Each structure stands twice: as structure tokens, then as C-alpha cells.
Amino acid sequence: MLEALENGVKGGKWFSLMDKVCARKNLEISWEQVRRNQGAAGVDGQSVVRFQSQTVQYLDELERELKDGTYRPQAVRRQWIPKAGGDKLRPLGIPTVKDRIVQTALRNAMEPIFEKRFVEDSYGFRPGRGCKDALRRVDALLKAGYTHVVDADIQSYFDTIDHELLLSEVECDVADGKVLELIGRYLKQQVLEEAKAWAPEAGTPQGAVISPLLANIYLHPVDVALKAAGYAMVRYADDLVILCKTEAEARQGLELLQAEMSRRKLTLHPEKTRLVDAAQPGGFDFLGYHFERGYRWPRKKSLDKLKDTVRRHTPRTSGQSLPYIIEQLNPVLRGWFGYFKNSHPTTFAPIDGWVRMRLRSILRRWQKKPGRARGRDHQRWPNAYFAQLGLFTLQEAHARARQPRCRPH
């Protein structure tokens, strides 16, 4: 397969791919990936632990069913989970463990093929790429003067992907009928919610291992069109910005984007899609950050999400010891800082102060005093008190991160 990727395949298409999908080594690797990710059981009630108890037998069954064409995906169990930074819920599909293994094997076989033609400006759900790479690219373009931004929002992207258009895009590189049939079955996979079951007419199943790759394949023609027109674009899944040097160029970019989205039977959100001059007040949000006037800091939803997590660990009625509470808080704060450490320096001190206020309020409650921490509480329990207990502070971590590293002579 690697040789074919380098030298090209006959006719420019993969006519034989199912043998790579159901290869025993691929199924074993896919099972290991599913096992590491854990996850809940699907509609059949089979957990990762139960599958692990008879791995050889179950993999034998999958390999046989894929080879003889009798494999059929089971329904996806739908569960509703909170959206990040808000009270709304979003649907999550939970496939069975067996379906997760087959989807992973399918992705492992397909991904190298499409990686060969994906553009550089796409960063989401691709090997060796991530949010930080996309953010660095946006930052570099803004500093280079590309401050007129098309801040685009695709309305209900994962739910509105057209199945026929998607399969036709896959067929540009894959001509194996068994693989195409398997993808089609996943797209039409039944969804089971409580006592109701239905088959979706559009979209990719959210929560499915194969969905991110299919979503990137579907938007690939849009990426190509923007690149061919000379636009600097940064896309992470359905989060997309076009960065331009003039307002006129940005308007033309938006028109092109709207036309390409229409060809893909997609819609840009009329209220959330806008033109922004990032050099002026207002700015734009991208991948958790807010960009404005040459600086960046966490967007409001990112900060709200952190505060919600801290609140769950620091109720005033907590019966846990303060060292234990701090021990639970520190990984949360470290993880958040790891992503947002490139924010404007003024970002961190107010958050540190707010976290200490939450801890002081617990101490105040233990002393039978009502309300949140204030006044003399700062003298009673100074910042040094929490430092001695090992509380991670964002401001200190930022100061350390900015210090030049000593190079060995």
C-alpha cells in the first residue's frame, strides 16, 4: 500500500481496499486503539472489558464476516451530552465495540489515501496535526498583515452532509465496491434512542470513528477552491477562517465560500458568519481563543467552561480537606494553562484570584461565616498559604514559560 501511495495506483483509484480493511493485523491494531479509548457499550450491551475476555474469537468473527460480506453494522445508541460552555445538549452516537473496531480499521486503510491529497490548510482530525498548529498558522497570518477575516460558521455541518455527494467524493479515490457499500451502511446506520429507531437521511454519525475523516473528505473540494483562488484559509473540521489583507478581498472570499458551500448543499450561518477587521476592537473567536488587535486570550466560553469545572471541585459545603481539593484542582488548571498559555499576560492573575476566592470561601464556611470570601480573609489566608499547599497558579506558570531556557555549553 505504501508503495502504491508513492508510485500511484492503476487508474488513479483503489479498486482493491477491503483486503487491507479486514487484514488481521489491521483488526488487531484497531482493537488496541478501541481498547485504549475505552468508551461505553453500544446497543448490544457488550463492553470493552467483555470483548477483551474473548478477543481472539470476536476478531475471528469480524474477519470472517468482512471477508464473506455478511458483516452488518448494528444500530447506534444515542445519548445527549452537554455542549461545551453552555446549557444546551448535543447528540452523541455510541456504536458497538465491534463497529468501532471495523470503523477504525476502515479509517486506518483510507486515511493514508486521502492524506495524499488533503491541503496544508486543513488541520482537524489529521495525523500529526492539531489545534495548536492551526492557531500558530492564524497567529502568523495576522502578524503578516492578514487582518481582514472571514469568520465562517457552517450551520449544523455534521448533520447536513449529503450522502450521495460524500460517496461520490470518496469514489474519486476508492473504487472498491465492498468498501463503498460499507461506508454507505454506516451513513444509513439506524439510531436508537429510548424506544425509537430511525435511519438518518443526511449527515455523518456523530461519535463514529470514521466520521471525522468523512467530514474532511466532504469539505476537501472547498479547501481546493479557496487555495486555487489564492486565499489564506485555516480550517479545523467545521471551524473555518479566511484571512485577507483587504476588506474587498475578504468580501470576495466570502462570496466564493458561499458558492462552494452551496455546491456542497451546506449553509453558512447567517448570523454567525461575518467579516471582521482583527486590527480593530471586536475581533473573532477560533478554537477556544479570541483574536483582537494583535493579541489573543481565551474566549468567554472557554473561560466559563473552566470556571464551571472549578466550581464543581470547590463547593462551599465541601467536606473534603483543602489539600485534597487542591490536588483535584491542579490537573484542571495545568491542562487549561497548557492550551491557553499563549494568551495575553493579563489573562492569568484574575483567574488565579478567583480560584483562591473559591478556596477562601470554603475556609470561611468552615469557620461558620456566611457568604463568599472578602475583606480580611485575604490576610487570614494569604496567597502564600495556598502556595505552601501546592496550588498551581497560572500567573507563575506563565512567568516560568516566558523565561529563556538555558542552553548547554
Short mmCIF file of C-alpha atoms in Angstrom, two decimals:
data_model
loop_
_atom_site.label_atom_id
_atom_site.label_comp_id
_atom_site.label_asym_id
_atom_site.label_seq_id
_atom_site.Cartn_x
_atom_site.Cartn_y
_atom_site.Cartn_z
CA MET A 1 0.00 0.00 0.00
CA LEU A 2 2.83 2.40 0.84
CA GLU A 3 4.49 1.62 -2.49
CA ALA A 4 1.22 2.28 -4.31
CA LEU A 5 0.81 5.59 -2.48
CA GLU A 6 4.26 6.64 -3.63
CA ASN A 7 4.05 5.40 -7.23
CA GLY A 8 0.33 5.70 -7.84
CA VAL A 9 -2.33 3.03 -8.33
CA LYS A 10 -3.74 1.80 -11.62
CA GLY A 11 -6.28 4.27 -12.99
CA GLY A 12 -5.62 6.57 -10.03
CA LYS A 13 -8.12 4.65 -7.89
CA TRP A 14 -8.05 1.90 -5.28
CA PHE A 15 -10.02 -1.00 -6.78
CA SER A 16 -8.93 -3.38 -4.01
CA LEU A 17 -9.06 -1.99 -0.49
CA MET A 18 -11.28 -4.32 1.54
CA ASP A 19 -8.41 -6.78 1.92
CA LYS A 20 -6.49 -4.02 3.76
CA VAL A 21 -9.51 -3.27 5.96
CA CYS A 22 -10.05 -6.87 7.08
CA ALA A 23 -6.35 -7.79 7.30
CA ARG A 24 -5.85 -9.49 10.67
CA LYS A 25 -3.03 -7.13 11.65
CA ASN A 26 -5.21 -4.10 10.94
CA LEU A 27 -8.08 -5.54 13.00
CA GLU A 28 -5.70 -6.23 15.90
CA ILE A 29 -4.28 -2.70 15.77
CA SER A 30 -7.81 -1.28 15.55
CA TRP A 31 -8.92 -3.29 18.58
CA GLU A 32 -5.98 -1.91 20.58
CA GLN A 33 -6.97 1.63 19.63
CA VAL A 34 -10.57 0.99 20.70
CA ARG A 35 -9.41 -0.68 23.93
CA ARG A 36 -7.23 2.32 24.84
CA ASN A 37 -10.08 4.75 24.22
CA GLN A 38 -12.47 2.64 26.32
CA GLY A 39 -15.95 4.16 25.92
CA ALA A 40 -19.44 2.92 26.77
CA ALA A 41 -21.18 -0.18 25.44
CA GLY A 42 -23.43 0.09 22.40
CA VAL A 43 -26.93 -1.30 21.82
CA ASP A 44 -25.70 -4.91 22.25
CA GLY A 45 -24.52 -4.16 25.80
CA GLN A 46 -21.04 -5.51 25.08
CA SER A 47 -18.35 -3.56 26.92
CA VAL A 48 -14.66 -3.25 26.07
CA VAL A 49 -13.88 -5.46 29.07
CA ARG A 50 -16.22 -8.20 27.86
CA PHE A 51 -14.76 -8.05 24.34
CA GLN A 52 -11.27 -8.32 25.82
CA SER A 53 -12.21 -11.56 27.57
CA GLN A 54 -12.66 -13.29 24.18
CA THR A 55 -10.63 -11.11 21.83
CA VAL A 56 -9.40 -13.88 19.50
CA GLN A 57 -12.88 -15.32 19.00
CA TYR A 58 -14.51 -11.93 18.32
CA LEU A 59 -11.76 -10.83 15.91
CA ASP A 60 -12.10 -14.16 14.09
CA GLU A 61 -15.80 -13.45 13.66
CA LEU A 62 -15.21 -9.92 12.38
CA GLU A 63 -12.51 -11.02 9.95
CA ARG A 64 -14.75 -13.79 8.57
CA GLU A 65 -17.83 -11.55 8.24
CA LEU A 66 -15.88 -8.79 6.48
CA LYS A 67 -14.34 -11.26 4.02
CA ASP A 68 -17.58 -13.04 3.12
CA GLY A 69 -19.67 -9.85 3.07
CA THR A 70 -22.04 -10.79 5.91
CA TYR A 71 -20.90 -8.06 8.33
CA ARG A 72 -23.68 -5.59 9.15
CA PRO A 73 -23.31 -2.60 11.47
CA GLN A 74 -25.71 -2.51 14.41
CA ALA A 75 -27.77 0.48 15.47
CA VAL A 76 -26.08 3.42 17.18
CA ARG A 77 -27.19 4.22 20.72
CA ARG A 78 -27.93 7.92 21.04
CA GLN A 79 -27.02 9.82 24.18
CA TRP A 80 -27.29 13.55 24.87
CA ILE A 81 -24.32 15.31 26.45
CA PRO A 82 -23.79 18.98 27.47
CA LYS A 83 -22.27 21.33 24.90
CA ALA A 84 -19.01 22.96 25.97
CA GLY A 85 -19.54 26.26 27.77
CA GLY A 86 -23.33 26.21 27.74
CA ASP A 87 -26.57 24.64 28.94
CA LYS A 88 -27.52 23.14 25.57
CA LEU A 89 -27.17 19.45 24.77
CA ARG A 90 -25.73 17.78 21.69
CA PRO A 91 -26.35 14.24 20.44
CA LEU A 92 -23.62 11.64 20.69
CA GLY A 93 -23.86 8.31 18.89
CA ILE A 94 -22.33 5.29 20.62
CA PRO A 95 -21.60 2.42 18.20
CA THR A 96 -21.00 -1.11 19.45
CA VAL A 97 -17.43 -2.15 20.25
CA LYS A 98 -17.34 -4.36 17.13
CA ASP A 99 -18.49 -1.48 14.92
CA ARG A 100 -15.89 0.81 16.48
CA ILE A 101 -13.18 -1.74 15.61
CA VAL A 102 -14.33 -2.06 11.99
CA GLN A 103 -14.64 1.72 11.61
CA THR A 104 -11.13 2.14 12.98
CA ALA A 105 -9.83 -0.50 10.54
CA LEU A 106 -11.63 1.29 7.70
CA ARG A 107 -10.15 4.63 8.73
CA ASN A 108 -6.66 3.12 9.02
CA ALA A 109 -6.91 1.86 5.43
CA MET A 110 -8.49 5.01 3.95
CA GLU A 111 -6.66 7.77 5.79
CA PRO A 112 -3.28 7.46 4.01
CA ILE A 113 -5.03 7.61 0.62
CA PHE A 114 -6.80 10.89 1.33
CA GLU A 115 -3.93 12.40 3.30
CA LYS A 116 -2.03 12.39 0.00
CA ARG A 117 -4.41 15.00 -1.44
CA PHE A 118 -5.66 16.98 1.56
CA VAL A 119 -4.41 20.59 1.57
CA GLU A 120 -1.98 22.03 4.12
CA ASP A 121 -4.57 24.49 5.43
CA SER A 122 -6.76 21.72 6.94
CA TYR A 123 -5.76 20.77 10.49
CA GLY A 124 -8.65 18.96 12.17
CA PHE A 125 -8.55 15.20 12.86
CA ARG A 126 -5.43 14.63 10.79
CA PRO A 127 -2.34 12.67 11.87
CA GLY A 128 0.48 14.84 13.17
CA ARG A 129 -1.71 17.96 13.29
CA GLY A 130 -3.79 19.62 15.94
CA CYS A 131 -5.42 22.76 17.30
CA LYS A 132 -2.12 24.37 18.26
CA ASP A 133 -0.81 24.04 14.69
CA ALA A 134 -3.93 25.77 13.36
CA LEU A 135 -3.65 28.51 15.99
CA ARG A 136 0.00 29.12 15.15
CA ARG A 137 -0.91 29.49 11.49
CA VAL A 138 -3.67 32.01 12.27
CA ASP A 139 -1.33 33.97 14.53
CA ALA A 140 1.39 34.06 11.85
CA LEU A 141 -1.05 35.29 9.18
CA LEU A 142 -2.41 38.03 11.44
CA LYS A 143 1.12 39.23 12.20
CA ALA A 144 1.86 39.22 8.46
CA GLY A 145 -0.98 41.70 7.90
CA TYR A 146 -3.86 39.36 7.01
CA THR A 147 -6.21 41.06 9.45
CA HIS A 148 -9.42 41.14 7.40
CA VAL A 149 -11.07 37.87 8.37
CA VAL A 150 -14.00 35.86 7.08
CA ASP A 151 -15.22 34.27 10.31
CA ALA A 152 -17.36 31.41 8.95
CA ASP A 153 -19.83 29.15 10.73
CA ILE A 154 -21.26 26.14 8.88
CA GLN A 155 -24.81 25.55 10.05
CA SER A 156 -25.33 22.03 11.50
CA TYR A 157 -22.42 20.72 9.44
CA PHE A 158 -22.17 17.11 10.63
CA ASP A 159 -25.96 16.69 10.42
CA THR A 160 -26.37 18.04 6.87
CA ILE A 161 -23.64 16.27 4.88
CA ASP A 162 -25.23 14.91 1.69
CA HIS A 163 -24.66 11.15 1.45
CA GLU A 164 -24.56 10.97 -2.35
CA LEU A 165 -22.10 13.86 -2.65
CA LEU A 166 -19.92 12.35 0.06
CA LEU A 167 -19.82 8.91 -1.57
CA SER A 168 -19.05 10.48 -4.95
CA GLU A 169 -16.10 12.29 -3.36
CA VAL A 170 -14.84 9.05 -1.83
CA GLU A 171 -15.21 7.39 -5.25
CA CYS A 172 -12.66 9.82 -6.69
CA ASP A 173 -10.00 7.67 -4.99
CA VAL A 174 -11.74 4.45 -3.98
CA ALA A 175 -13.47 2.13 -6.44
CA ASP A 176 -13.76 -0.93 -4.19
CA GLY A 177 -17.49 -1.69 -4.16
CA LYS A 178 -17.33 -3.51 -0.83
CA VAL A 179 -15.70 -0.54 0.89
CA LEU A 180 -18.18 1.93 -0.65
CA GLU A 181 -21.06 -0.32 0.42
CA LEU A 182 -19.66 -0.48 3.96
CA ILE A 183 -19.40 3.33 4.17
CA GLY A 184 -22.95 3.61 2.86
CA ARG A 185 -24.18 1.27 5.58
CA TYR A 186 -22.53 3.39 8.25
CA LEU A 187 -24.16 6.53 6.85
CA LYS A 188 -27.57 4.82 6.97
CA GLN A 189 -26.90 3.15 10.32
CA GLN A 190 -30.01 3.16 12.49
CA VAL A 191 -30.10 5.44 15.51
CA LEU A 192 -31.71 4.07 18.66
CA GLU A 193 -32.96 6.48 21.32
CA GLU A 194 -35.03 5.01 24.11
CA ALA A 195 -37.81 3.13 22.26
CA LYS A 196 -37.45 4.99 18.94
CA ALA A 197 -35.30 3.94 15.98
CA TRP A 198 -34.71 5.70 12.66
CA ALA A 199 -32.22 5.88 9.79
CA PRO A 200 -30.73 9.34 9.04
CA GLU A 201 -31.26 10.83 5.57
CA ALA A 202 -28.16 13.06 5.79
CA GLY A 203 -25.11 13.69 7.94
CA THR A 204 -22.38 11.53 9.40
CA PRO A 205 -22.99 9.64 12.67
CA GLN A 206 -21.61 11.79 15.49
CA GLY A 207 -19.40 9.75 17.77
CA ALA A 208 -18.44 7.35 14.97
CA VAL A 209 -14.70 6.74 14.49
CA ILE A 210 -14.96 7.20 10.71
CA SER A 211 -16.96 10.47 10.81
CA PRO A 212 -14.07 12.98 11.15
CA LEU A 213 -12.30 11.53 8.10
CA LEU A 214 -15.53 11.55 6.06
CA ALA A 215 -16.19 15.14 7.16
CA ASN A 216 -12.74 16.21 5.93
CA ILE A 217 -13.27 14.39 2.63
CA TYR A 218 -16.58 16.19 2.14
CA LEU A 219 -15.07 19.68 2.62
CA HIS A 220 -11.92 18.93 0.59
CA PRO A 221 -13.32 20.49 -2.64
CA VAL A 222 -13.98 23.71 -0.70
CA ASP A 223 -10.38 23.73 0.55
CA VAL A 224 -9.10 23.22 -3.01
CA ALA A 225 -11.27 26.01 -4.44
CA LEU A 226 -10.11 28.53 -1.83
CA LYS A 227 -6.48 27.57 -2.26
CA ALA A 228 -6.73 27.75 -6.07
CA ALA A 229 -8.15 31.28 -5.73
CA GLY A 230 -5.13 32.28 -3.63
CA TYR A 231 -6.85 32.67 -0.26
CA ALA A 232 -5.12 32.05 3.06
CA MET A 233 -7.51 29.73 4.86
CA VAL A 234 -7.27 27.82 8.12
CA ARG A 235 -9.80 25.05 8.74
CA TYR A 236 -10.21 22.75 11.71
CA ALA A 237 -13.10 20.37 10.93
CA ASP A 238 -16.07 22.74 10.54
CA ASP A 239 -14.30 25.75 12.13
CA LEU A 240 -13.08 27.91 9.26
CA VAL A 241 -11.48 31.33 8.82
CA ILE A 242 -10.21 33.06 5.67
CA LEU A 243 -7.56 35.71 6.32
CA CYS A 244 -7.06 38.55 3.84
CA LYS A 245 -5.11 41.81 3.58
CA THR A 246 -8.04 43.98 2.46
CA GLU A 247 -11.76 44.20 3.17
CA ALA A 248 -12.55 43.89 -0.57
CA GLU A 249 -10.57 40.66 -0.76
CA ALA A 250 -12.39 39.32 2.30
CA ARG A 251 -15.78 40.10 0.73
CA GLN A 252 -14.79 38.25 -2.44
CA GLY A 253 -13.56 35.35 -0.30
CA LEU A 254 -16.91 35.18 1.48
CA GLU A 255 -18.76 35.14 -1.85
CA LEU A 256 -16.58 32.28 -3.08
CA LEU A 257 -17.05 30.39 0.18
CA GLN A 258 -20.84 30.79 0.00
CA ALA A 259 -20.86 29.50 -3.59
CA GLU A 260 -18.72 26.47 -2.69
CA MET A 261 -20.84 25.68 0.35
CA SER A 262 -23.95 25.84 -1.81
CA ARG A 263 -22.39 23.30 -4.19
CA ARG A 264 -21.87 21.01 -1.21
CA LYS A 265 -25.51 21.58 -0.12
CA LEU A 266 -24.29 23.33 3.03
CA THR A 267 -25.34 26.65 4.56
CA LEU A 268 -23.29 29.32 6.28
CA HIS A 269 -25.00 30.54 9.45
CA PRO A 270 -26.38 34.00 8.52
CA GLU A 271 -25.84 35.50 11.98
CA LYS A 272 -22.59 33.80 12.99
CA THR A 273 -20.74 34.24 9.68
CA ARG A 274 -19.24 37.72 9.39
CA LEU A 275 -16.41 39.91 8.14
CA VAL A 276 -14.04 41.12 10.85
CA ASP A 277 -11.12 43.53 10.95
CA ALA A 278 -8.98 41.87 13.61
CA ALA A 279 -6.86 45.02 13.93
CA GLN A 280 -9.91 46.83 15.37
CA PRO A 281 -11.99 46.23 18.53
CA GLY A 282 -14.31 43.25 18.22
CA GLY A 283 -12.04 40.53 16.85
CA PHE A 284 -13.06 36.93 16.30
CA ASP A 285 -13.04 33.56 18.07
CA PHE A 286 -11.24 30.47 16.79
CA LEU A 287 -10.58 27.14 18.54
CA GLY A 288 -11.21 28.48 22.03
CA TYR A 289 -9.19 31.69 21.62
CA HIS A 290 -10.28 35.26 20.94
CA PHE A 291 -8.08 37.23 18.50
CA GLU A 292 -8.13 41.03 18.58
CA ARG A 293 -5.71 43.92 17.87
CA GLY A 294 -2.62 41.74 17.75
CA TYR A 295 -3.39 39.81 20.92
CA ARG A 296 -5.20 36.64 21.86
CA TRP A 297 -6.86 35.40 25.01
CA PRO A 298 -9.43 32.72 25.96
CA ARG A 299 -12.85 33.36 24.53
CA LYS A 300 -15.69 33.78 27.01
CA LYS A 301 -16.99 30.22 26.58
CA SER A 302 -13.52 28.81 27.29
CA LEU A 303 -13.28 30.82 30.50
CA ASP A 304 -16.82 29.91 31.53
CA LYS A 305 -16.08 26.22 30.99
CA LEU A 306 -13.00 26.44 33.25
CA LYS A 307 -14.97 28.24 35.96
CA ASP A 308 -17.77 25.67 35.81
CA THR A 309 -15.21 22.88 36.35
CA VAL A 310 -13.56 24.75 39.24
CA ARG A 311 -16.97 25.34 40.85
CA ARG A 312 -17.69 21.60 40.79
CA HIS A 313 -14.47 20.99 42.73
CA THR A 314 -14.97 23.84 45.21
CA PRO A 315 -18.49 23.87 46.66
CA ARG A 316 -18.61 25.87 49.89
CA THR A 317 -20.19 22.90 51.62
CA SER A 318 -17.30 20.62 50.65
CA GLY A 319 -16.41 18.07 53.30
CA GLN A 320 -13.01 17.35 51.74
CA SER A 321 -9.74 18.65 53.14
CA LEU A 322 -8.14 21.64 51.45
CA PRO A 323 -5.05 19.67 50.33
CA TYR A 324 -7.36 17.12 48.68
CA ILE A 325 -9.38 19.85 46.91
CA ILE A 326 -6.16 21.45 45.62
CA GLU A 327 -4.94 18.07 44.45
CA GLN A 328 -8.13 17.72 42.37
CA LEU A 329 -7.91 21.30 41.07
CA ASN A 330 -4.29 21.26 39.92
CA PRO A 331 -4.68 18.91 36.91
CA VAL A 332 -7.61 21.04 35.70
CA LEU A 333 -5.58 24.25 35.96
CA ARG A 334 -2.46 22.72 34.42
CA GLY A 335 -4.40 21.30 31.48
CA TRP A 336 -6.16 24.61 30.85
CA PHE A 337 -2.88 26.52 31.03
CA GLY A 338 -1.23 24.06 28.65
CA TYR A 339 -3.69 25.10 25.95
CA PHE A 340 -4.07 28.80 26.77
CA LYS A 341 -0.50 29.66 27.83
CA ASN A 342 -0.04 31.88 24.75
CA SER A 343 -2.76 34.26 25.92
CA HIS A 344 -2.11 37.91 26.76
CA PRO A 345 -0.21 38.10 30.11
CA THR A 346 -3.08 39.93 31.84
CA THR A 347 -5.28 36.83 31.40
CA PHE A 348 -3.94 34.80 34.30
CA ALA A 349 -3.87 36.89 37.50
CA PRO A 350 -7.68 37.45 37.66
CA ILE A 351 -8.32 33.72 37.25
CA ASP A 352 -5.81 32.87 40.00
CA GLY A 353 -7.51 35.38 42.26
CA TRP A 354 -10.93 33.92 41.53
CA VAL A 355 -9.73 30.36 42.29
CA ARG A 356 -8.25 31.49 45.62
CA MET A 357 -11.51 33.29 46.40
CA ARG A 358 -13.34 29.97 45.95
CA LEU A 359 -10.94 28.27 48.35
CA ARG A 360 -11.15 31.10 50.90
CA SER A 361 -14.95 30.85 50.77
CA ILE A 362 -14.69 27.19 51.79
CA LEU A 363 -12.40 28.10 54.69
CA ARG A 364 -14.76 30.90 55.67
CA ARG A 365 -17.67 28.48 55.71
CA TRP A 366 -15.71 26.11 57.95
CA GLN A 367 -15.43 28.99 60.43
CA LYS A 368 -19.25 29.36 60.37
CA LYS A 369 -19.06 32.67 58.48
CA PRO A 370 -21.65 33.34 55.76
CA GLY A 371 -21.03 34.49 52.20
CA ARG A 372 -18.05 34.45 49.90
CA ALA A 373 -14.51 35.42 50.87
CA ARG A 374 -13.83 39.14 51.27
CA GLY A 375 -12.01 41.77 53.33
CA ARG A 376 -9.72 40.33 55.97
CA ASP A 377 -9.96 36.84 54.53
CA HIS A 378 -7.02 37.81 52.34
CA GLN A 379 -4.92 38.47 55.45
CA ARG A 380 -6.19 35.37 57.21
CA TRP A 381 -5.29 33.12 54.28
CA PRO A 382 -2.78 35.00 52.10
CA ASN A 383 -1.65 33.80 48.70
CA ALA A 384 1.44 32.25 50.28
CA TYR A 385 -0.83 29.98 52.35
CA PHE A 386 -2.19 28.33 49.17
CA ALA A 387 1.27 28.24 47.60
CA GLN A 388 2.50 26.21 50.58
CA LEU A 389 -0.33 23.74 49.95
CA GLY A 390 0.90 23.36 46.36
CA LEU A 391 -1.85 25.24 44.48
CA PHE A 392 -0.93 25.59 40.79
CA THR A 393 -1.08 29.24 39.73
CA LEU A 394 -1.46 30.30 36.11
CA GLN A 395 0.44 33.56 36.56
CA GLU A 396 3.54 31.85 37.93
CA ALA A 397 3.38 29.16 35.25
CA HIS A 398 3.19 31.86 32.57
CA ALA A 399 6.19 33.70 34.05
CA ARG A 400 8.21 30.46 34.04
CA ALA A 401 7.17 29.69 30.46
CA ARG A 402 8.43 33.09 29.30
CA GLN A 403 11.84 32.71 30.87
CA PRO A 404 14.56 31.90 28.30
CA ARG A 405 15.81 28.35 28.57
CA CYS A 406 19.48 27.92 29.34
CA ARG A 407 21.32 26.11 26.59
CA PRO A 408 24.16 23.73 27.48
CA HIS A 409 27.60 25.00 26.50
#
